[in-house]
Coordinates of C-alpha atoms in Angstrom, one line a residue:
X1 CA 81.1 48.2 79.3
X2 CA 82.4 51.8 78.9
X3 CA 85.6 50.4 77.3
X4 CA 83.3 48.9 74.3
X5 CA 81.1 51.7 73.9
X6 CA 81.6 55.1 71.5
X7 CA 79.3 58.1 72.3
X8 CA 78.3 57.5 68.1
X9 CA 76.7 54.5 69.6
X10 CA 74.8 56.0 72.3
X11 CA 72.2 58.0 69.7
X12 CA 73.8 61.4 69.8
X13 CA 73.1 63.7 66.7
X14 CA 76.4 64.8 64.7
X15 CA 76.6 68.1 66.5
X16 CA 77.2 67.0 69.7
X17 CA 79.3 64.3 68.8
X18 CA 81.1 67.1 67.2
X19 CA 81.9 69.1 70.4
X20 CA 82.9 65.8 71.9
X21 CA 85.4 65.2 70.0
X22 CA 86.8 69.1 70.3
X23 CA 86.7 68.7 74.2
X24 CA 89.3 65.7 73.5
X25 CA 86.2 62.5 74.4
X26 CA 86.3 59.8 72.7
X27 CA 84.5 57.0 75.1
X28 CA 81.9 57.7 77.6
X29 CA 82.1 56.9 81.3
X30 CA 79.4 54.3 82.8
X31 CA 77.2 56.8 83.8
X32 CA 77.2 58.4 80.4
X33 CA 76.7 55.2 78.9
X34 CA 73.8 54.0 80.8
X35 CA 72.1 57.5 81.4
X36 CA 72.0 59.3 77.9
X37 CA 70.1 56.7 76.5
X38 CA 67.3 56.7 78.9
X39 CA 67.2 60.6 78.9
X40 CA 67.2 60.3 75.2
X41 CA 64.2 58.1 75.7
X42 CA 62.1 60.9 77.6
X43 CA 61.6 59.4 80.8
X44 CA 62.5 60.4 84.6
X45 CA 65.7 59.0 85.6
X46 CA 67.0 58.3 89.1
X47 CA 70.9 58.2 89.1
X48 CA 73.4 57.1 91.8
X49 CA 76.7 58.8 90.7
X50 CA 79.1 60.8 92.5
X51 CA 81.2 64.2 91.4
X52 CA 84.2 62.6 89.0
X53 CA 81.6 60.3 87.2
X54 CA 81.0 61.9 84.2
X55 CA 77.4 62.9 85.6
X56 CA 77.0 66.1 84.1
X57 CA 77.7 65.2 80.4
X58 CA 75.5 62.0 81.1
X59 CA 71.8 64.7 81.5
X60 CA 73.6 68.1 79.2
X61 CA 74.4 66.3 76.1
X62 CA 70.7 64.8 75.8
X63 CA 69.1 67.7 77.1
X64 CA 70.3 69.9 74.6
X65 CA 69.8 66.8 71.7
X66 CA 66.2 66.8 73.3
X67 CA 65.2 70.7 72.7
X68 CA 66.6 70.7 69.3
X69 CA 64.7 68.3 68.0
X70 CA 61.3 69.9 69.3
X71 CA 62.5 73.5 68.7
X72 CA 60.2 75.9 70.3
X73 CA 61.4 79.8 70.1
X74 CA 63.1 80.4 73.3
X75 CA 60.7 82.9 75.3
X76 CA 62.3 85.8 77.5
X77 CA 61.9 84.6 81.3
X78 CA 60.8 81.1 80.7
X79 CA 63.2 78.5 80.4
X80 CA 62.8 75.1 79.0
X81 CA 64.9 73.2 81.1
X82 CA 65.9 74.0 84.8
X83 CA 69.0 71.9 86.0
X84 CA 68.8 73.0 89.9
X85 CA 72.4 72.5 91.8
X86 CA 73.3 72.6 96.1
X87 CA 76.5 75.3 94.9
X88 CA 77.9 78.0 93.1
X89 CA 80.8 76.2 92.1
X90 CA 78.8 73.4 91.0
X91 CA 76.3 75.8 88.8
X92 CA 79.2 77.9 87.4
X93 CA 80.4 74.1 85.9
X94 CA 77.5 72.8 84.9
X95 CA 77.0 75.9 82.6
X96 CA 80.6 75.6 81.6
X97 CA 79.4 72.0 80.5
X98 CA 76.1 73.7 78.5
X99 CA 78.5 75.6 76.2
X100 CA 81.3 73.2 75.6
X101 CA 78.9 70.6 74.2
X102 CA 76.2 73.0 73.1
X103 CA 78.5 75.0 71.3
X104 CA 77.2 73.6 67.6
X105 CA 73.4 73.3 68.7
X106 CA 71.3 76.4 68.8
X107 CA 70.4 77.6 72.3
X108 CA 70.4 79.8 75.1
X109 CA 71.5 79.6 78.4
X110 CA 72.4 80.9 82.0
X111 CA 73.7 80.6 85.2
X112 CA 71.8 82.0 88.6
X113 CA 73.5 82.1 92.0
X114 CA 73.2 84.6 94.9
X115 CA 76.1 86.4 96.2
X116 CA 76.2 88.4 93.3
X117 CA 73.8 91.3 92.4
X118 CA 70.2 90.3 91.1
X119 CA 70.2 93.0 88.7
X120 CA 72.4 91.7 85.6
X121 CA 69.9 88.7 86.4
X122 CA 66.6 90.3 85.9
X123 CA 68.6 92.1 82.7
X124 CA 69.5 88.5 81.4
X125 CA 65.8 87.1 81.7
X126 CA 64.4 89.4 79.7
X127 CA 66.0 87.5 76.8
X128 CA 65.1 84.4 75.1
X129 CA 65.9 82.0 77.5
X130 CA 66.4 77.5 77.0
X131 CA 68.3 76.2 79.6
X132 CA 68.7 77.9 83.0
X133 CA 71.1 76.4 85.3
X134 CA 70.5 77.9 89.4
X135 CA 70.6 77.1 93.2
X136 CA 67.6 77.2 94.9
X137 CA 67.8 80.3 97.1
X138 CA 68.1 82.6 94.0
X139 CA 65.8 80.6 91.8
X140 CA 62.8 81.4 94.4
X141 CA 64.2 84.9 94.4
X142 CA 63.3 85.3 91.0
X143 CA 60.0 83.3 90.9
X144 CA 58.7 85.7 93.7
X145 CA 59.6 88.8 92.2
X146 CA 57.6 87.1 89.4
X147 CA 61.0 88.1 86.7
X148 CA 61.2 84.3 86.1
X149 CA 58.3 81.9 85.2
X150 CA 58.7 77.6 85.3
X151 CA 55.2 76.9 83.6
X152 CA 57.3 76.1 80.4
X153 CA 59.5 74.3 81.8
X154 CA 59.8 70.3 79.8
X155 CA 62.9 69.0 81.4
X156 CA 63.8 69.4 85.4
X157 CA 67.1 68.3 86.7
X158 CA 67.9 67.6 90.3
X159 CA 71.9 67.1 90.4
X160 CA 73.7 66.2 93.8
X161 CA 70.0 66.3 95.0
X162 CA 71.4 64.6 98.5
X163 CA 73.9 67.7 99.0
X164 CA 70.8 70.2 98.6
X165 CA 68.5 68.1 101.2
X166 CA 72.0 68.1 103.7
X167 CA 72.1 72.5 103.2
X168 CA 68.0 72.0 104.3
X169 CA 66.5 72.6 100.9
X170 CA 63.8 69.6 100.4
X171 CA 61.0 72.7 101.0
X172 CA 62.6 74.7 98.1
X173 CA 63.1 71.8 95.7
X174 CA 59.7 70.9 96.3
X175 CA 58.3 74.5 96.0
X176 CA 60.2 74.7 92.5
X177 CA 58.9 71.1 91.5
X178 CA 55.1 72.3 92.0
X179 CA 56.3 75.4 90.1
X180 CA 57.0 73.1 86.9
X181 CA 54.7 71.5 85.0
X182 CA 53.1 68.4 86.1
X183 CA 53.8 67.0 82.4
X184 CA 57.3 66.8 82.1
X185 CA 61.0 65.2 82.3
X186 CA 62.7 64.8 85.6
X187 CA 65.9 63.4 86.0
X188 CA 67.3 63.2 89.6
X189 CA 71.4 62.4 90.6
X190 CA 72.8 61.7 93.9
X191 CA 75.6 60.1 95.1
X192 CA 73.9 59.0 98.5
X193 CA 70.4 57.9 99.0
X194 CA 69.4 58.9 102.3
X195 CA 65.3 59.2 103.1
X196 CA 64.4 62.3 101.8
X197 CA 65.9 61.4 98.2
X198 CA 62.8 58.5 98.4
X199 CA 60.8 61.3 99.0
X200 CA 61.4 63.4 96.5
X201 CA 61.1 60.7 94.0
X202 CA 57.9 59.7 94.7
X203 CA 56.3 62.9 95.6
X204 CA 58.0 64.4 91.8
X205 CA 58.8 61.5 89.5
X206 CA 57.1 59.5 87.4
X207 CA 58.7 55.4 87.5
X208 CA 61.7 56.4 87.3
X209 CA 64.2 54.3 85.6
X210 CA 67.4 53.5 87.9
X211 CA 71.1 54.2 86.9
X212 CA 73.9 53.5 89.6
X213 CA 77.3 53.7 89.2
X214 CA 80.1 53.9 91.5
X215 CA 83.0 56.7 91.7
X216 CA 85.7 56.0 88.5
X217 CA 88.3 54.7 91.4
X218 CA 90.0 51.2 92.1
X219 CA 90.8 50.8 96.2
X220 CA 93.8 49.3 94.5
X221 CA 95.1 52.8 93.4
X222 CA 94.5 54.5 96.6
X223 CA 96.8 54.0 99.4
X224 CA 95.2 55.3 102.7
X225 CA 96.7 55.8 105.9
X226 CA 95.9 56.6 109.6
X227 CA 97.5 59.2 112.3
X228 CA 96.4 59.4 116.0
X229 CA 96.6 62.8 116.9
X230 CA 95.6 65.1 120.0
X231 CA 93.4 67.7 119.4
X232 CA 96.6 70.2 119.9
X233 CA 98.8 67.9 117.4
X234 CA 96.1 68.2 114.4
X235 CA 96.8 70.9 112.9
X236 CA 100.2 70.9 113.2
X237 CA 100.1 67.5 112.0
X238 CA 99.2 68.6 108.5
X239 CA 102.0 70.5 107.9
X240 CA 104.0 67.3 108.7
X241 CA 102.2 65.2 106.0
X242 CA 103.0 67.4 103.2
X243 CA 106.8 67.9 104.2
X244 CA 106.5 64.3 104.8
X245 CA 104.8 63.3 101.4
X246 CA 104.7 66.5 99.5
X247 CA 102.2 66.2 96.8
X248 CA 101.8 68.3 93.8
X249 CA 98.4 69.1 94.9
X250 CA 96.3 68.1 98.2
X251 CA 92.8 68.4 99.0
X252 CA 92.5 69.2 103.1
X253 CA 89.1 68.2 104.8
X254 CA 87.4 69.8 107.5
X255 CA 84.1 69.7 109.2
X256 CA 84.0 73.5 110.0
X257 CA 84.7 76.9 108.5
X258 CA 86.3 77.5 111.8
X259 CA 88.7 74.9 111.7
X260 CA 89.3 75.8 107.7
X261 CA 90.1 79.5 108.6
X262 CA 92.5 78.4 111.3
X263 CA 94.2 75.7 109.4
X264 CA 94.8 77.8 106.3
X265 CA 96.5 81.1 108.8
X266 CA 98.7 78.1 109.9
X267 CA 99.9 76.7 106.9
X268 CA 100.3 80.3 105.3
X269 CA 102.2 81.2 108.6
X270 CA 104.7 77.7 107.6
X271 CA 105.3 78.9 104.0
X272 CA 102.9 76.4 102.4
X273 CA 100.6 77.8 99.4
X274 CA 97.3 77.0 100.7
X275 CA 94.1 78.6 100.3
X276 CA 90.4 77.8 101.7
X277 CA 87.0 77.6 100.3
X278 CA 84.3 77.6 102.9
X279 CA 80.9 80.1 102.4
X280 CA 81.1 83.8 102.8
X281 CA 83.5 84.0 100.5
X282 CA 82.4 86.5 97.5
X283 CA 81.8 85.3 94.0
X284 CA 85.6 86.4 92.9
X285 CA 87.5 85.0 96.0
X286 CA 85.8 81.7 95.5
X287 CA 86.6 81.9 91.5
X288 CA 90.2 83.3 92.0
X289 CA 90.7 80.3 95.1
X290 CA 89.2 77.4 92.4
X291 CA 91.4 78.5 89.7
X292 CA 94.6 78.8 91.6
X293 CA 94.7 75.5 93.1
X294 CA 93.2 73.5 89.3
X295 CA 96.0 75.5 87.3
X296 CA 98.4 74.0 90.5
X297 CA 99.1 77.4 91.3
X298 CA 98.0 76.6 94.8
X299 CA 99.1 73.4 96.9
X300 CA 96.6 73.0 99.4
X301 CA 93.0 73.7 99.3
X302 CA 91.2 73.4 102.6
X303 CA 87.7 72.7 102.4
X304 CA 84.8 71.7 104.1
X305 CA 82.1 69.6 102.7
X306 CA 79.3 71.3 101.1
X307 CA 81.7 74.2 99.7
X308 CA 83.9 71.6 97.7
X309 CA 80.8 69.4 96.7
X310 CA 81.3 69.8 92.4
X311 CA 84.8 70.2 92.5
X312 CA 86.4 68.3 90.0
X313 CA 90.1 68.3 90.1
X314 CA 91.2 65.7 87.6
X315 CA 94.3 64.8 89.1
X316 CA 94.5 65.2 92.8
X317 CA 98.1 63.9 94.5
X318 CA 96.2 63.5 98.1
X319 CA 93.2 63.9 100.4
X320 CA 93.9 65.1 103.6
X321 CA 91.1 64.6 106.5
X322 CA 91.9 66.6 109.2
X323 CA 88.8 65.9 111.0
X324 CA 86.8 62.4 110.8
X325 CA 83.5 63.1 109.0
X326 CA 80.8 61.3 111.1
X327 CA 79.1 60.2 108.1
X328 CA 81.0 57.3 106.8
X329 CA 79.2 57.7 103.2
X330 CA 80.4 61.1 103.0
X331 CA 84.3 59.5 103.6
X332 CA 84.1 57.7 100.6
X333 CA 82.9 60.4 98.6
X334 CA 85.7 62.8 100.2
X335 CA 88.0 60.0 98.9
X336 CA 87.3 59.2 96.1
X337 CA 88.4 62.5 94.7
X338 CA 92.0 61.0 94.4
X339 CA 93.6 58.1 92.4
X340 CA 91.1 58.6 89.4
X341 CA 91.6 57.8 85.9
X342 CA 94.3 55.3 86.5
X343 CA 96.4 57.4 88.5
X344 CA 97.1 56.3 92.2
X345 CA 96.6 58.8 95.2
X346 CA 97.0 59.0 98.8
X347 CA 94.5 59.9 101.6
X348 CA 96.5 60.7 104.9
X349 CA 93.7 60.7 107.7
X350 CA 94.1 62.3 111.3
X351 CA 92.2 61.1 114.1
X352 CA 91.9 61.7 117.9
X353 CA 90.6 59.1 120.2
X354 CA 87.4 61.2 120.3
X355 CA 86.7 60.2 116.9
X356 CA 87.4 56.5 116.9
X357 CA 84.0 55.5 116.9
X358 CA 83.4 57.5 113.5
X359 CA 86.3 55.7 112.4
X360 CA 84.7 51.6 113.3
X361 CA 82.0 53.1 110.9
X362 CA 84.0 53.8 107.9
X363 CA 86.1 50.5 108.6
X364 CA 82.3 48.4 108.6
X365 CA 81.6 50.3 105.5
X366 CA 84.5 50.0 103.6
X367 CA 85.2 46.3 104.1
X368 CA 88.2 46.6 105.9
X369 CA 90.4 47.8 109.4
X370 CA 92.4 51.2 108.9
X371 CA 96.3 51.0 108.5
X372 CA 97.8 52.7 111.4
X373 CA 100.9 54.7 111.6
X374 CA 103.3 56.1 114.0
X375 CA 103.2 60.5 114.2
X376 CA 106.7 60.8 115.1
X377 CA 107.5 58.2 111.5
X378 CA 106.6 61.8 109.3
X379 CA 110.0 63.4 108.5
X380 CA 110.4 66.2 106.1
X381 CA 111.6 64.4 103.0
X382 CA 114.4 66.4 101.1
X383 CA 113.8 69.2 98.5
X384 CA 113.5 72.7 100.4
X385 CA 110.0 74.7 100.8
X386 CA 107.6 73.0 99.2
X387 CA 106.2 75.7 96.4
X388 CA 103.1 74.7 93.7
X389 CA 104.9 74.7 90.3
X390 CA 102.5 77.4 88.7
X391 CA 102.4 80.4 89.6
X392 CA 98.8 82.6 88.5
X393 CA 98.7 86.0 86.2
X394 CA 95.2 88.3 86.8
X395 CA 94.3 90.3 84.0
X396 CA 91.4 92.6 84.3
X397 CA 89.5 92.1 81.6
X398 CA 87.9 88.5 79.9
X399 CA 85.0 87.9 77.8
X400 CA 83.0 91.1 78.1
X401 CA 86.1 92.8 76.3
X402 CA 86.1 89.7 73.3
X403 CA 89.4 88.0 75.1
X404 CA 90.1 84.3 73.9
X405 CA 92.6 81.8 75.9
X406 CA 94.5 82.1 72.2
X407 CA 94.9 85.5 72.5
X408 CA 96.9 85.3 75.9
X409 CA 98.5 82.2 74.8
X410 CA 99.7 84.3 71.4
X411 CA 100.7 87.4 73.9
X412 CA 103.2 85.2 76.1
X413 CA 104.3 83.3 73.4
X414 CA 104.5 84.8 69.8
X415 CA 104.9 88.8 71.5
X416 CA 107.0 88.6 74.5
X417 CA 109.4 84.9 73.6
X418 CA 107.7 82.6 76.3
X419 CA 107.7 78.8 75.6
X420 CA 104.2 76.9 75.2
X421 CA 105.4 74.6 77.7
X422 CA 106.0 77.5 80.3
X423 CA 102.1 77.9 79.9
X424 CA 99.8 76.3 81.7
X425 CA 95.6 76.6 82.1
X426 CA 94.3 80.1 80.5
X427 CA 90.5 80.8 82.5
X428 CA 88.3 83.4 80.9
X429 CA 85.9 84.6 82.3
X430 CA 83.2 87.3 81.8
X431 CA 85.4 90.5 83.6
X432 CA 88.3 88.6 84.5
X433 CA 91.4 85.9 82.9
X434 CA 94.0 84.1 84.9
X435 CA 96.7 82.4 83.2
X436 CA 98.8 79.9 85.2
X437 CA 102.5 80.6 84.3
X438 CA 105.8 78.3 85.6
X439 CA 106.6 79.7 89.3
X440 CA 110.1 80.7 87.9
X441 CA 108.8 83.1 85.1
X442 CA 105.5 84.7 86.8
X443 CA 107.6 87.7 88.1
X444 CA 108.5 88.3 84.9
X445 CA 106.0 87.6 82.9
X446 CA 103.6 89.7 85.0
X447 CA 105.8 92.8 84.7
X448 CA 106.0 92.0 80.4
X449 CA 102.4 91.5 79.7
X450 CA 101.4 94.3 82.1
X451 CA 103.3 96.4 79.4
X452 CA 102.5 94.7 76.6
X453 CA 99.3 94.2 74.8
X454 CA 96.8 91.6 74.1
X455 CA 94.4 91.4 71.2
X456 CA 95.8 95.1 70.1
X457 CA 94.7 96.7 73.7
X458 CA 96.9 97.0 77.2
X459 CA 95.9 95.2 79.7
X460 CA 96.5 95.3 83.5
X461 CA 98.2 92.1 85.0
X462 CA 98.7 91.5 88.4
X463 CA 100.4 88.1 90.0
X464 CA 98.0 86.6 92.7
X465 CA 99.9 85.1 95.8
X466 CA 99.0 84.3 99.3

């Protein structure tokens, strides 16, 4: 269906179709396809699609078509349109998404998180405000200390509304939901549909229409495997996959922040580059850890559920599940983070004979029994340590201080000699910009730039490693 389709033909207005075509889109995913037009439309939508879908375009390009055609002046502390999220990560993307394709429609925007201070917060909502983009904890924060108000709000989103009920927020959505006005837009996405999502639906939407689509991933591309381990082999055993396999880029799986924290001081301790994201972490760990490993400065990022729930890694080498989720549903979803977009990937999964009864109900859900092999079979393939290829420059400064990814780029390249093709993903953000450089010039380069200039002013560069 996708294949046939162009976003012109999905009754976007020139602008957006515009900053489409600069992010480098020319044919929307199924979700997009099937959701924008119903948003479009004004009604509540319920949505089945998981992280890797396309979701977020499919509810940011028709909300922002949706306030421009009924422009109302932006009022300081009341939004228009609340898009609620379970994460940081998530909320810090879904923004991201707000200003790539909003960048030729008039509006105003932010993101709200805790973790960071409130102040700049209460500072920010005392501006026009259109489209505020928060997690719940912070949202109610606000609405108590009465600096934000949702009795103008036309267009409510709920996104990975299943991952917010998991981290025990159905009382906050619902407190927010009573907060909106009865009259208005609500679109709702989840990947899962366990009982509370009925719940929300009928308590807070209005005959919704229904959009499901699954994950943008053939079983055909994935190749998964199984290892029986002890609970003493496990970790271990992870360090064995990836000198067995050793993938650009692998995404490790654990159920607790415990086992993430141990996992990572043993790989680190083996030489691999691997870093974890679990909760506790502060606002620039979490940033500096999710830019590493998507500029493959970083090969392994251990994670457990709820902290990588958003993540979008476009091309991921290989799952690792070093501990059997006992949700089956939650298995697919871990999975099908790899072999997208036509490419294949692997999922290496480790269990113990404790788990084996989580495993029969991944096997009933997915169709099919598990392919078993031997521990002792992993051998370290040839090649040396395995290193990522990037490696990641910090420079203190971002978009506070005017810096553009062009102006870096122009730094490395035109001032100090170094090829484009040395030059991998530029991030800038509001205090801080991390350029991934190839592993054999970061050395280098960092010692350069950190004497050189950029956009006319010195800059501090450090090289971030584990």
């Amino acid at each position: 269906m996708s294949q046939e389709i162009k976003f012109a033909d999905l009754g976007l207005a020139e602008p957006l179709l515009r900053a489409i075509a600069d992010a480098g889109y020319t044919t929307p995913t199924p979700v997009q396809a099937q959701a924008i037009p119903q948003v479009l439309k004004g009604g509540d939508l319920l949505a089945g699609a998981q992280t890797g879908t396309g979701k977020t375009a499919g509810f940011t390009l028709p909300i922002l078509q949706l306030l421009s055609e009924k422009p109302v002046a932006a009022k300081p502390g009341r939004p228009r349109c609340l898009i609620l999220v379970p994460t940081r990560e998530l909320a810090a993307q879904v923004e991201e998404s707000v200003q790539t394709y909003g960048k030729y429609v008039p509006h105003s925007s932010m993101v709200m998180f805790g973790g960071v201070g409130i102040n700049p917060q209460i500072t920010r909502l005392r501006k026009p405000l259109d489209i505020l983009v928060a997690t719940p904890g912070r949202l109610l924060d606000h609405v108590g200390q009465k600096t934000l108000d949702l009795s103008a709000i036309e267009i409510l989103v709920l996104d990975e509304a299943d991952r917010m009920l998991d981290m025990g927020f159905f009382d906050d959505i619902a407190t927010v939901a009573r907060q909106c006005p009865a009259e208005r837009q609500t679109l709702l996405f989840s990947a899962t549909y366990p009982e509370g999502i009925a719940k929300l639906a009928a308590q807070f939407m209005r005959q919704p229409q229904m959009v499901k689509v699954e994950a943008q991933h053939a079983e055909a591309q994935i190749e998964q495997r199984w290892y029986e381990v002890t609970e003493s082999e496990r970790l271990f055993a992870v360090g064995r996959l990836l000198e067995h396999f050793r993938p650009v880029n692998a995404l490790a799986f654990c159920n607790t922040k415990a086992q993430c924290k141990r996992l990572v001081e043993l790989l680190q301790g083996q030489g691999f580059s691997a870093l974890a994201l679990y909760g506790e972490l502060e606002q620039r760990e979490r940033d500096q850890v999710l830019v590493r490993f998507s500029n493959r400065s970083c090969t392994v990022l251990v994670a457990t559920d709820v902290a990588a729930r958003g993540l979008d890694i476009p091309s991921l080498s290989a799952v690792i599940n070093v501990d059997v989720t006992p949700d089956p549903e939650v298995h697919i979803h871990r999975i099908g983070r790899t072999g997208r977009a036509g490419e294949t990937g692997q999922v290496l999964n480790l269990a113990s004979l404790d788990e084996m009864g989580a495993v029969g109900r991944i096997e009933q859900l997915q169709g099919r029994e598990s392919e078993w092999q031997p521990l002792a079979g992993l051998k370290p393939a040839a090649g040396g340590r395995l290193l990522p290829p990037m490696a990641t420059l910090h420079l203190q400064g971002g978009r506070k201080e005017k810096i553009r990814a062009g102006d870096v780029l122009g730094a490395l390249t035109a001032d100090l000699g170094y090829r484009r093709e040395q030059i991998g993903k530029i991030d800038v953000n509001e205090f801080s910009t991390y350029v991934a450089v190839e592993r054999g010039i970061a050395k280098e380069a960092a010692q350069r730039l950190n004497g050189g200039r950029v956009k006319g002013k010195s800059v501090k560069v450090r090289l971030l490693d584990d």
